[in-house]
Tab-separated table of C-alpha atoms and ligand atoms in Angstrom:
chain	number	residue	atom	x	y	z
A	1113	UNK	CA	0.008	-0.036	0.011
A	1114	UNK	CA	1.399	3.519	-0.846
A	1115	UNK	CA	2.464	5.500	2.044
A	1116	UNK	CA	0.589	8.638	2.875
A	1117	UNK	CA	2.862	11.540	2.091
A	1118	UNK	CA	0.409	14.313	2.930
A	1119	UNK	CA	1.504	16.549	5.781
A	1120	UNK	CA	-0.587	16.855	8.831
A	1121	UNK	CA	-3.479	19.384	9.087
A	1122	UNK	CA	-1.928	22.705	10.491
A	1123	UNK	CA	-4.733	24.858	12.153
A	1124	UNK	CA	-2.401	27.929	11.762
A	1125	UNK	CA	-2.100	27.231	8.133
A	1126	UNK	CA	-4.907	25.046	6.921
A	1127	UNK	CA	-4.253	25.694	3.195
A	1128	UNK	CA	-0.586	25.120	3.420
A	1129	UNK	CA	0.147	28.718	2.136
A	1130	UNK	CA	3.614	28.545	3.856
A	1131	UNK	CA	4.694	26.040	1.139
A	1132	UNK	CA	4.435	28.963	-1.290
A	1133	UNK	CA	6.955	30.980	0.567
A	1134	UNK	CA	10.768	30.923	0.374
A	1135	UNK	CA	13.037	30.308	3.135
A	1136	UNK	CA	13.974	34.054	3.107
A	1137	UNK	CA	10.348	35.027	3.136
A	1138	UNK	CA	9.833	32.988	6.319
A	1139	UNK	CA	12.956	34.147	7.876
A	1140	UNK	CA	11.895	37.849	7.314
A	1141	UNK	CA	8.422	37.077	8.805
A	1142	UNK	CA	9.833	35.223	11.825
A	1143	UNK	CA	12.316	38.132	12.629
A	1144	UNK	CA	9.551	40.730	12.580
A	1145	UNK	CA	7.146	38.352	14.604
A	1146	UNK	CA	9.724	38.097	17.297
A	1147	UNK	CA	10.201	41.797	17.318
A	1148	UNK	CA	6.509	42.613	17.627
A	1149	UNK	CA	6.198	39.895	20.436
A	1150	UNK	CA	9.067	41.543	22.481
A	1151	UNK	CA	8.705	45.242	21.652
A	1152	UNK	CA	4.881	45.815	20.969
A	1153	UNK	CA	2.623	43.140	22.371
A	1154	UNK	CA	3.560	43.541	26.013
A	1155	UNK	CA	2.818	47.256	25.981
A	1156	UNK	CA	0.452	48.014	23.267
A	1157	UNK	CA	-2.749	47.608	25.269
A	1158	UNK	CA	-1.451	50.269	27.662
A	1159	UNK	CA	-0.373	52.622	24.747
A	1160	UNK	CA	-3.895	52.098	23.348
A	1161	UNK	CA	-5.684	53.059	26.537
A	1162	UNK	CA	-3.487	56.150	27.128
A	1163	UNK	CA	-3.567	57.192	23.531
A	1164	UNK	CA	0.204	57.542	23.259
A	1165	UNK	CA	3.188	55.569	22.190
A	1166	UNK	CA	5.835	56.954	24.448
A	1167	UNK	CA	8.909	55.360	22.808
A	1168	UNK	CA	7.794	55.789	19.115
A	1169	UNK	CA	11.128	57.273	17.989
A	1170	UNK	CA	12.981	54.329	19.576
A	1171	UNK	CA	10.437	51.908	17.881
A	1172	UNK	CA	11.041	53.682	14.501
A	1173	UNK	CA	14.872	53.271	14.826
A	1174	UNK	CA	14.439	49.536	15.727
A	1175	UNK	CA	12.156	49.056	12.622
A	1176	UNK	CA	14.796	50.856	10.623
A	1177	UNK	CA	17.476	48.329	11.954
A	1178	UNK	CA	15.168	45.510	10.866
A	1179	UNK	CA	14.995	46.984	7.412
A	1180	UNK	CA	11.264	47.483	7.528
A	1181	UNK	CA	11.152	51.153	6.442
A	1182	UNK	CA	11.113	51.798	2.759
A	1183	UNK	CA	11.595	48.095	2.436
A	1184	UNK	CA	10.862	47.527	-1.166
A	1185	UNK	CA	12.894	50.603	-2.339
A	1186	UNK	CA	16.354	50.291	-3.575
A	1187	UNK	CA	19.681	52.202	-2.578
A	1188	UNK	CA	19.826	54.953	0.021
A	1189	UNK	CA	19.994	52.412	2.829
A	1190	UNK	CA	16.680	50.756	1.818
A	1191	UNK	CA	16.484	46.943	1.894
A	1192	UNK	CA	15.314	46.309	-1.652
A	1193	UNK	CA	13.191	43.471	-0.441
A	1194	UNK	CA	10.334	41.773	-2.434
A	1195	UNK	CA	6.741	42.959	-2.415
A	1196	UNK	CA	5.806	39.608	-0.758
A	1197	UNK	CA	8.330	40.155	2.136
A	1198	UNK	CA	6.970	43.645	2.699
A	1199	UNK	CA	3.535	42.233	2.932
A	1200	UNK	CA	4.514	39.647	5.416
A	1201	UNK	CA	6.066	42.364	7.717
A	1202	UNK	CA	2.874	44.349	7.387
A	1203	UNK	CA	0.846	41.333	8.476
A	1204	UNK	CA	3.172	40.542	11.464
A	1205	UNK	CA	3.040	44.103	12.595
A	1206	UNK	CA	-0.581	44.465	12.156
A	1207	UNK	CA	-1.168	41.194	14.105
A	1208	UNK	CA	0.338	43.285	17.022
A	1209	UNK	CA	-1.478	46.646	16.239
A	1210	UNK	CA	-2.728	48.335	13.212
A	1211	UNK	CA	-1.049	51.622	14.499
A	1212	UNK	CA	2.405	50.086	14.421
A	1213	UNK	CA	1.790	48.941	10.915
A	1214	UNK	CA	0.466	52.386	9.987
A	1215	UNK	CA	3.736	54.028	11.282
A	1216	UNK	CA	5.657	51.649	8.821
A	1217	UNK	CA	3.240	52.117	5.927
A	1218	UNK	CA	3.273	55.916	6.053
A	1219	UNK	CA	6.985	56.210	6.501
A	1220	UNK	CA	7.886	53.623	3.700
A	1221	UNK	CA	5.054	53.455	1.231
A	1222	UNK	CA	3.895	57.089	1.434
A	1223	UNK	CA	6.641	59.583	2.560
A	1224	UNK	CA	9.739	57.591	1.351
A	1225	UNK	CA	8.069	56.350	-1.766
A	1226	UNK	CA	7.023	59.711	-2.778
A	1227	UNK	CA	10.609	61.073	-2.517
A	1228	UNK	CA	12.188	58.023	-3.960
A	1229	UNK	CA	9.785	57.951	-6.871
A	1230	UNK	CA	9.307	61.637	-7.639
A	1231	UNK	CA	12.251	63.408	-5.753
A	1232	UNK	CA	15.383	65.049	-7.015
A	1233	UNK	CA	18.930	63.321	-6.462
A	1234	UNK	CA	19.359	65.956	-3.624
A	1235	UNK	CA	16.046	65.227	-1.860
A	1236	UNK	CA	16.806	61.579	-1.979
A	1237	UNK	CA	20.241	61.993	-0.588
A	1238	UNK	CA	19.059	64.337	2.080
A	1239	UNK	CA	16.109	62.352	3.382
A	1240	UNK	CA	15.995	58.735	2.444
A	1241	UNK	CA	18.955	57.319	4.276
A	1242	UNK	CA	17.843	58.812	7.726
A	1243	UNK	CA	14.215	57.741	7.091
A	1244	UNK	CA	15.360	54.201	6.089
A	1245	UNK	CA	17.210	54.153	9.507
A	1246	UNK	CA	14.150	55.435	11.393
A	1247	UNK	CA	16.171	58.453	12.470
A	1248	UNK	CA	13.792	60.837	10.636
A	1249	UNK	CA	10.061	60.005	10.718
A	1250	UNK	CA	8.060	61.140	7.672
A	1251	UNK	CA	4.317	61.897	7.261
A	1252	UNK	CA	2.253	62.416	4.085
A	1253	UNK	CA	-0.406	65.146	3.895
A	1254	UNK	CA	-3.168	64.763	1.316
A	1255	UNK	CA	-6.427	64.770	3.165
A	1256	UNK	CA	-7.889	68.165	4.164
A	1257	UNK	CA	-10.775	68.939	6.595
A	1258	UNK	CA	-13.254	69.365	3.652
A	1259	UNK	CA	-11.623	67.146	1.124
A	1260	UNK	CA	-11.155	63.443	1.970
A	1261	UNK	CA	-12.353	60.980	-0.683
A	1262	UNK	CA	-12.213	63.733	-3.389
A	1263	UNK	CA	-8.705	65.267	-2.902
A	1264	UNK	CA	-9.011	66.987	-6.200
A	1265	UNK	CA	-10.869	69.726	-4.391
A	1266	UNK	CA	-8.013	70.465	-2.078
A	1267	UNK	CA	-7.405	74.085	-1.000
A	1268	UNK	CA	-3.974	74.094	0.307
A	1269	UNK	CA	-2.038	76.370	-2.093
A	1270	UNK	CA	1.628	76.749	-3.015
A	1271	UNK	CA	2.384	80.079	-4.577
A	1272	UNK	CA	5.675	81.103	-6.183
A	1273	UNK	CA	7.288	84.209	-4.605
A	1274	UNK	CA	10.457	84.857	-6.518
A	1275	UNK	CA	12.397	81.662	-6.440
A	1276	UNK	CA	10.633	80.429	-3.225
A	1277	UNK	CA	7.380	78.669	-2.765
A	1278	UNK	CA	5.020	79.890	-0.059
A	1279	UNK	CA	2.472	77.278	1.337
A	1280	UNK	CA	-0.774	78.066	3.104
A	1281	UNK	CA	-3.546	75.502	4.073
A	1282	UNK	CA	-4.425	72.682	6.494
A	1283	UNK	CA	-4.316	69.014	6.349
A	1284	UNK	CA	-6.249	66.661	8.502
A	1285	UNK	CA	-5.953	63.145	9.810
A	1286	UNK	CA	-2.241	62.859	9.130
A	1287	UNK	CA	-0.446	59.758	10.549
A	1288	UNK	CA	2.889	60.462	12.144
A	1289	UNK	CA	2.313	64.281	11.873
A	1290	UNK	CA	3.338	65.456	15.247
A	1291	UNK	CA	6.534	63.218	15.445
A	1292	UNK	CA	7.657	63.788	11.790
A	1293	UNK	CA	10.824	65.547	10.870
A	1294	UNK	CA	9.697	65.748	7.326
A	1295	UNK	CA	6.233	66.115	5.637
A	1296	UNK	CA	5.437	65.421	2.030
A	1297	UNK	CA	2.607	67.914	1.613
A	1298	UNK	CA	0.351	67.996	-1.591
A	1299	UNK	CA	-0.870	71.366	-2.687
A	1300	UNK	CA	-2.557	73.112	-5.500
A	1301	UNK	CA	-0.377	75.521	-7.636
A	1302	UNK	CA	-0.893	77.465	-10.738
A	1303	UNK	CA	0.724	74.396	-12.508
A	1304	UNK	CA	-1.769	71.933	-10.994
A	1305	UNK	CA	-1.241	69.730	-7.933
A	1306	UNK	CA	2.513	69.432	-6.722
A	1307	UNK	CA	4.300	67.727	-3.914
A	1308	UNK	CA	6.537	69.513	-1.464
A	1309	UNK	CA	9.187	68.151	0.911
A	1310	UNK	CA	8.676	70.275	4.065
A	1311	UNK	CA	11.175	70.011	7.021
A	1312	UNK	CA	8.832	70.252	10.007
A	1313	UNK	CA	10.941	72.909	11.686
A	1314	UNK	CA	10.158	75.386	8.969
A	1315	UNK	CA	8.619	78.543	10.441
A	1316	UNK	CA	4.838	78.499	9.971
A	1317	UNK	CA	4.477	74.675	9.982
A	1318	UNK	CA	2.848	73.089	13.002
A	1319	UNK	CA	1.366	69.562	13.668
A	1320	UNK	CA	-1.122	69.501	16.465
A	1321	UNK	CA	-2.189	66.083	17.588
A	1322	UNK	CA	-5.697	64.983	17.128
A	1323	UNK	CA	-7.092	63.680	20.501
A	1324	UNK	CA	-10.204	61.747	21.485
A	1325	UNK	CA	-9.775	58.899	18.853
A	1326	UNK	CA	-11.843	55.764	19.430
A	1327	UNK	CA	-9.595	53.843	16.906
A	1328	UNK	CA	-5.917	53.598	16.145
A	1329	UNK	CA	-5.008	54.993	19.505
A	1330	UNK	CA	-1.432	53.540	19.367
A	1331	UNK	CA	-0.705	55.740	16.447
A	1332	UNK	CA	-0.028	59.489	16.122
A	1333	UNK	CA	-2.589	61.256	14.097
A	1334	UNK	CA	-2.261	64.978	13.523
A	1335	UNK	CA	-3.509	68.172	11.790
A	1336	UNK	CA	-0.902	69.959	9.697
A	1337	UNK	CA	-1.138	73.665	9.747
A	1338	UNK	CA	0.728	75.615	7.069
A	1339	UNK	CA	0.769	79.400	7.621
A	1340	UNK	CA	3.060	81.229	5.121
A	1341	UNK	CA	5.562	78.364	5.039
A	1342	UNK	CA	8.324	79.636	2.872
A	1343	UNK	CA	10.292	76.860	1.007
A	1344	UNK	CA	13.265	77.097	-1.510
A	1345	UNK	CA	12.477	76.253	-5.173
A	1346	UNK	CA	13.966	72.862	-4.691
A	1347	UNK	CA	11.604	71.768	-2.107
A	1348	UNK	CA	9.054	70.825	-4.941
A	1349	UNK	CA	9.124	67.129	-5.943
A	1350	UNK	CA	10.318	67.695	-9.633
A	1351	UNK	CA	8.708	64.531	-11.012
A	1352	UNK	CA	5.324	64.824	-9.388
A	1353	UNK	CA	2.750	66.572	-11.568
A	1354	UNK	CA	-0.850	66.246	-10.941
A	1355	UNK	CA	-2.962	64.069	-8.566
A	1356	UNK	CA	-1.639	60.923	-10.142
A	1357	UNK	CA	1.471	61.229	-8.167
A	1358	UNK	CA	-0.011	61.074	-4.599
A	1359	UNK	CA	-2.478	58.419	-5.878
A	1360	UNK	CA	0.295	56.102	-7.019
A	1361	UNK	CA	1.822	56.328	-3.611
A	1362	UNK	CA	-1.516	55.476	-1.931
A	1363	UNK	CA	-1.686	52.425	-4.256
A	1364	UNK	CA	1.621	51.175	-2.813
A	1365	UNK	CA	0.460	51.749	0.760
A	1366	UNK	CA	-2.803	50.142	0.086
A	1367	UNK	CA	-1.046	46.916	-0.993
A	1368	UNK	CA	0.482	46.737	2.427
A	1369	UNK	CA	-2.844	46.999	4.037
A	1370	UNK	CA	-4.139	44.094	2.052
A	1371	UNK	CA	-1.642	42.033	3.987
A	1372	UNK	CA	-1.753	43.940	7.258
A	1373	UNK	CA	-5.593	43.539	7.802
A	1374	UNK	CA	-5.140	39.784	7.785
A	1375	UNK	CA	-2.643	40.116	10.742
A	1376	UNK	CA	-5.387	41.732	12.820
A	1377	UNK	CA	-7.826	39.114	11.857
A	1378	UNK	CA	-5.356	36.380	12.633
A	1379	UNK	CA	-4.855	37.666	16.176
A	1380	UNK	CA	-8.686	37.817	16.591
A	1381	UNK	CA	-9.236	34.265	15.261
A	1382	UNK	CA	-6.371	32.902	17.462
A	1383	UNK	CA	-7.842	34.676	20.485
A	1384	UNK	CA	-11.370	33.270	19.744
A	1385	UNK	CA	-10.095	29.822	19.226
A	1386	UNK	CA	-8.087	29.844	22.484
A	1387	UNK	CA	-11.128	31.106	24.354
A	1388	UNK	CA	-13.603	28.743	22.693
A	1389	UNK	CA	-11.470	25.752	23.832
A	1390	UNK	CA	-11.400	26.669	27.486
A	1391	UNK	CA	-14.468	28.679	28.320
A	1392	UNK	CA	-17.360	26.450	29.254
A	1393	UNK	CA	-21.077	27.022	29.261
A	1394	UNK	CA	-23.852	24.368	29.477
A	1395	UNK	CA	-21.249	21.894	30.636
A	1396	UNK	CA	-19.092	22.061	27.481
A	1397	UNK	CA	-16.317	24.342	25.928
A	1398	UNK	CA	-17.868	26.994	23.706
A	1399	UNK	CA	-15.920	25.416	20.943
A	1400	UNK	CA	-17.850	22.185	21.146
A	1401	UNK	CA	-21.068	23.892	20.110
A	1402	UNK	CA	-21.925	23.735	16.450
A	1403	UNK	CA	-22.783	27.433	16.155
A	1404	UNK	CA	-19.358	28.366	17.467
A	1405	UNK	CA	-17.636	25.946	15.217
A	1406	UNK	CA	-19.635	27.401	12.238
A	1407	UNK	CA	-18.150	30.900	13.158
A	1408	UNK	CA	-14.622	29.620	13.653
A	1409	UNK	CA	-14.729	27.709	10.278
A	1410	UNK	CA	-16.049	30.668	8.425
A	1411	UNK	CA	-13.477	33.019	10.193
A	1412	UNK	CA	-10.635	30.567	9.095
A	1413	UNK	CA	-11.921	30.318	5.514
A	1414	UNK	CA	-11.913	34.119	5.041
A	1415	UNK	CA	-8.575	34.683	6.815
A	1416	UNK	CA	-6.662	32.227	4.747
A	1417	UNK	CA	-8.579	33.294	1.510
A	1418	UNK	CA	-7.424	36.807	2.377
A	1419	UNK	CA	-3.808	35.758	2.801
A	1420	UNK	CA	-3.806	33.898	-0.578
A	1421	UNK	CA	-5.333	36.972	-2.198
A	1422	UNK	CA	-2.589	39.069	-0.582
A	1423	UNK	CA	0.076	36.656	-1.825
A	1424	UNK	CA	-1.286	36.646	-5.298
A	1425	UNK	CA	-1.212	40.477	-5.511
A	1426	UNK	CA	2.247	40.480	-4.063
A	1427	UNK	CA	3.473	38.146	-6.636
A	1428	UNK	CA	1.904	40.332	-9.330
A	1429	UNK	CA	3.641	43.538	-7.866
A	1430	UNK	CA	7.003	41.743	-7.745
A	1431	UNK	CA	6.416	40.962	-11.458
A	1432	UNK	CA	5.474	44.546	-12.236
A	1433	UNK	CA	2.034	43.387	-13.224
A	1434	UNK	CA	-0.193	44.719	-10.459
A	1435	UNK	CA	-2.946	47.227	-11.388
A	1436	UNK	CA	-4.508	49.725	-9.041
A	1437	UNK	CA	-7.937	48.131	-9.552
A	1438	UNK	CA	-6.416	44.883	-8.310
A	1439	UNK	CA	-5.247	46.606	-5.171
A	1440	UNK	CA	-8.657	48.092	-4.680
A	1441	UNK	CA	-10.097	44.513	-5.046
A	1442	UNK	CA	-7.651	43.419	-2.254
A	1443	UNK	CA	-8.045	46.320	0.030
A	1444	UNK	CA	-11.967	46.234	-0.279
A	1445	UNK	CA	-12.097	42.437	0.424
A	1446	UNK	CA	-9.459	41.947	2.928
A	1447	UNK	CA	-10.270	44.848	5.284
A	1448	UNK	CA	-14.109	44.148	5.168
A	1449	UNK	CA	-13.488	40.471	5.927
A	1450	UNK	CA	-10.958	41.183	8.616
A	1451	UNK	CA	-13.436	43.506	10.314
A	1452	UNK	CA	-16.068	40.824	10.105
A	1453	UNK	CA	-13.679	38.261	11.627
A	1454	UNK	CA	-12.846	40.452	14.566
A	1455	UNK	CA	-16.580	41.275	15.117
A	1456	UNK	CA	-17.400	37.572	15.325
A	1457	UNK	CA	-14.378	36.905	17.545
A	1458	UNK	CA	-15.879	39.529	19.821
A	1459	UNK	CA	-19.093	37.648	19.950
A	1460	UNK	CA	-17.339	34.487	20.899
A	1461	UNK	CA	-15.624	36.256	23.746
A	1462	UNK	CA	-18.920	37.503	25.069
A	1463	UNK	CA	-18.533	40.229	27.685
A	1464	UNK	CA	-14.803	39.669	27.656
A	1465	UNK	CA	-14.883	40.592	24.006
A	1466	UNK	CA	-15.283	44.277	24.948
A	1467	UNK	CA	-12.551	44.413	27.512
A	1468	UNK	CA	-9.079	45.557	26.525
A	1469	UNK	CA	-7.714	42.650	28.640
A	1470	UNK	CA	-8.204	40.830	25.266
A	1471	UNK	CA	-6.845	42.319	21.901
A	1472	UNK	CA	-10.089	41.799	19.967
A	1473	UNK	CA	-11.904	45.096	20.686
A	1474	UNK	CA	-8.689	47.037	20.020
A	1475	UNK	CA	-8.161	45.412	16.629
A	1476	UNK	CA	-11.871	45.685	15.728
A	1477	UNK	CA	-11.749	49.409	16.574
A	1478	UNK	CA	-8.455	49.894	14.614
A	1479	UNK	CA	-10.064	48.356	11.469
A	1480	UNK	CA	-12.666	50.963	11.331
A	1481	UNK	CA	-9.870	53.454	10.538
A	1482	UNK	CA	-8.271	51.012	8.152
A	1483	UNK	CA	-11.591	50.622	6.368
A	1484	UNK	CA	-11.695	54.443	5.916
A	1485	UNK	CA	-8.164	55.397	5.243
A	1486	UNK	CA	-6.215	54.867	1.953
A	1487	UNK	CA	-9.572	55.196	0.139
A	1488	UNK	CA	-12.785	54.113	1.950
A	1489	UNK	CA	-14.368	50.797	1.055
A	1490	UNK	CA	-16.924	52.868	-0.867
A	1491	UNK	CA	-14.171	54.290	-3.058
A	1492	UNK	CA	-12.891	50.886	-3.849
A	1493	UNK	CA	-16.224	49.658	-4.808
A	1494	UNK	CA	-16.426	52.717	-7.069
A	1495	UNK	CA	-13.040	51.884	-8.521
A	1496	UNK	CA	-13.910	48.255	-9.305
A	1497	UNK	CA	-17.548	49.247	-10.452
A	1498	UNK	CA	-15.949	51.621	-12.984
A	1499	UNK	CA	-13.460	48.938	-14.038
A	1500	UNK	CA	-16.286	46.373	-14.468
A	1501	UNK	CA	-18.855	48.644	-16.185
A	1502	UNK	CA	-16.724	51.268	-17.935
A	1503	UNK	CA	-19.059	53.808	-16.282
A	1504	UNK	CA	-17.760	56.386	-13.822
A	1505	UNK	CA	-20.029	56.638	-10.693
A	1506	UNK	CA	-17.750	58.826	-8.621
A	1507	UNK	CA	-19.886	61.821	-9.140
A	1508	UNK	CA	-23.343	60.111	-8.746
B	2457	FAD	P1	-15.457	61.523	3.265
B	2457	FAD	O1	-14.665	61.650	1.959
B	2457	FAD	O2	-16.183	62.843	3.718
B	2457	FAD	O3	-16.470	60.369	3.092
B	2457	FAD	C1	-17.531	60.001	4.121
B	2457	FAD	C2	-18.298	58.855	3.652
B	2457	FAD	O4	-18.973	59.171	2.362
B	2457	FAD	C3	-17.387	57.712	3.474
B	2457	FAD	O5	-18.208	56.508	3.710
B	2457	FAD	C4	-17.279	57.686	1.939
B	2457	FAD	O6	-16.882	56.405	1.328
B	2457	FAD	C5	-18.568	58.185	1.410
B	2457	FAD	N1	-18.476	58.899	0.005
B	2457	FAD	C6	-17.716	59.966	-0.230
B	2457	FAD	N2	-17.865	60.094	-1.604
B	2457	FAD	C7	-18.732	59.244	-2.130
B	2457	FAD	C8	-19.240	58.966	-3.365
B	2457	FAD	N3	-18.843	59.567	-4.518
B	2457	FAD	N4	-20.089	57.815	-3.382
B	2457	FAD	C9	-20.410	57.203	-2.342
B	2457	FAD	N5	-19.897	57.343	-1.062
B	2457	FAD	C10	-19.167	58.346	-1.054
B	2457	FAD	N6	-4.897	61.135	5.078
B	2457	FAD	C11	-3.537	61.493	4.593
B	2457	FAD	O7	-3.603	62.258	3.642
B	2457	FAD	N7	-2.448	61.062	5.279
B	2457	FAD	C12	-2.491	60.251	6.311
B	2457	FAD	O8	-1.560	59.845	6.837
B	2457	FAD	C13	-3.846	59.880	6.877
B	2457	FAD	N8	-3.997	59.142	7.961
B	2457	FAD	C14	-5.218	58.779	8.522
B	2457	FAD	C15	-5.370	58.136	9.778
B	2457	FAD	C16	-6.601	57.929	10.333
B	2457	FAD	C17	-6.600	57.215	11.616
B	2457	FAD	C18	-7.715	58.274	9.672
B	2457	FAD	C19	-9.067	57.943	10.240
B	2457	FAD	C20	-7.605	58.853	8.454
B	2457	FAD	C21	-6.295	59.143	7.884
B	2457	FAD	N9	-6.223	59.855	6.690
B	2457	FAD	C22	-4.978	60.237	6.129
B	2457	FAD	C23	-7.505	60.345	6.047
B	2457	FAD	C24	-8.237	59.380	5.171
B	2457	FAD	O9	-7.577	58.947	4.074
B	2457	FAD	C25	-9.752	60.029	4.857
B	2457	FAD	O10	-10.299	59.959	6.124
B	2457	FAD	C26	-10.437	59.156	3.842
B	2457	FAD	O11	-9.763	59.449	2.483
B	2457	FAD	C27	-11.903	59.531	3.886
B	2457	FAD	O12	-11.998	60.957	3.777
B	2457	FAD	P2	-13.035	61.715	4.768
B	2457	FAD	O13	-12.801	61.118	6.087
B	2457	FAD	O14	-13.032	63.078	4.566
B	2457	FAD	O15	-14.503	61.023	4.444
């Protein structure tokens, strides 16, 4: 009789997705998982309750040493890693907290990516090495108080004054704003939308933190205030002309979210599984009831489908074949399903589900931000709807 060569069932990887990863991919994942276990998990519940990440600059430097900042970029101290490896890092970081993944996404995929893709050689030399090392934190200012999903209406204006630029306006909901040493700010000009690299110690620039958040509390979110901020001519990103430039950065960051959201979902499923095995009602563990098993099975199905989707998109990005509509597909599905997984986990934990003694409510609340930022789920439906029908429904 032929021997059975099938590997045993692995509850942590029921589809055997690990077989699709290289040894290097798994090593990168393990390094970041260990780091998050040591440096984030023991403290993050307290940071969340306090709404402060006290050692954020030190964390940024450590993430820099791990090569996690601007990870897929080349030169200037960046790791030049594959998109799949970057995705695995996002997943592991978000398994700890979406706020820590947001720090890395905004630093690497938004601020550094914008300078790397659209900056002058001088801008790259000046900023990228210290950003890759986590010595300088960056932020990315596109959203305004009155212009979120439709940034084309932005009011922040950059006016030429001799050789200088003078910026006036407000940006809102800017991740990393108050701790940033450099801000990539998008502004309307007489030549269309342009990007500016703004050292945050420039007179007229301030970044007051936004308080009273009910989500992403282990993340710095700020307003950017630009009052007659005078910048030299070479502060403008020379290659960035029009709204397509910031949108291309967002597409890169959204790709990381496709992976990251599955990290939050994984933690919630793991927590619900552990709870369902030990908590007894009606004389049996919760996990022995069919209704609970139905929930757990559906959560596992959506989690691992989401990881497969993320891996598929990562392979396409590495092959230079990933389209923005495909990123929308991934962000729409994975964040929506991750949120559903977290909500279902919360029901399995009963009253404990609402306690910050467990990570579920924190992840669930975080994902409400993740559903909204980098293009709301509705915007991604509209992107896909347009691609499917050929009809643009953005304006009703
Ligand atoms: P709105 O655009 O006012 O939308 C409100 C609702 O209306 C949404 O449900 C939306 O989908 C819906 N809607 C809008 N238009 C349509 C339409 N045509 N059809 C159907 N429905 C529609 N921005 C940055 O620039 N940089 C950052 O670092 C950053 N970090 C963030 C961090 C956090 C924690 C949060 C919450 C947000 C962050 N943002 C950042 C802002 C984020 O990108 C915006 O909140 C998002 O784009 C939505 O904009 P809005 O909040 O103004 O909502």
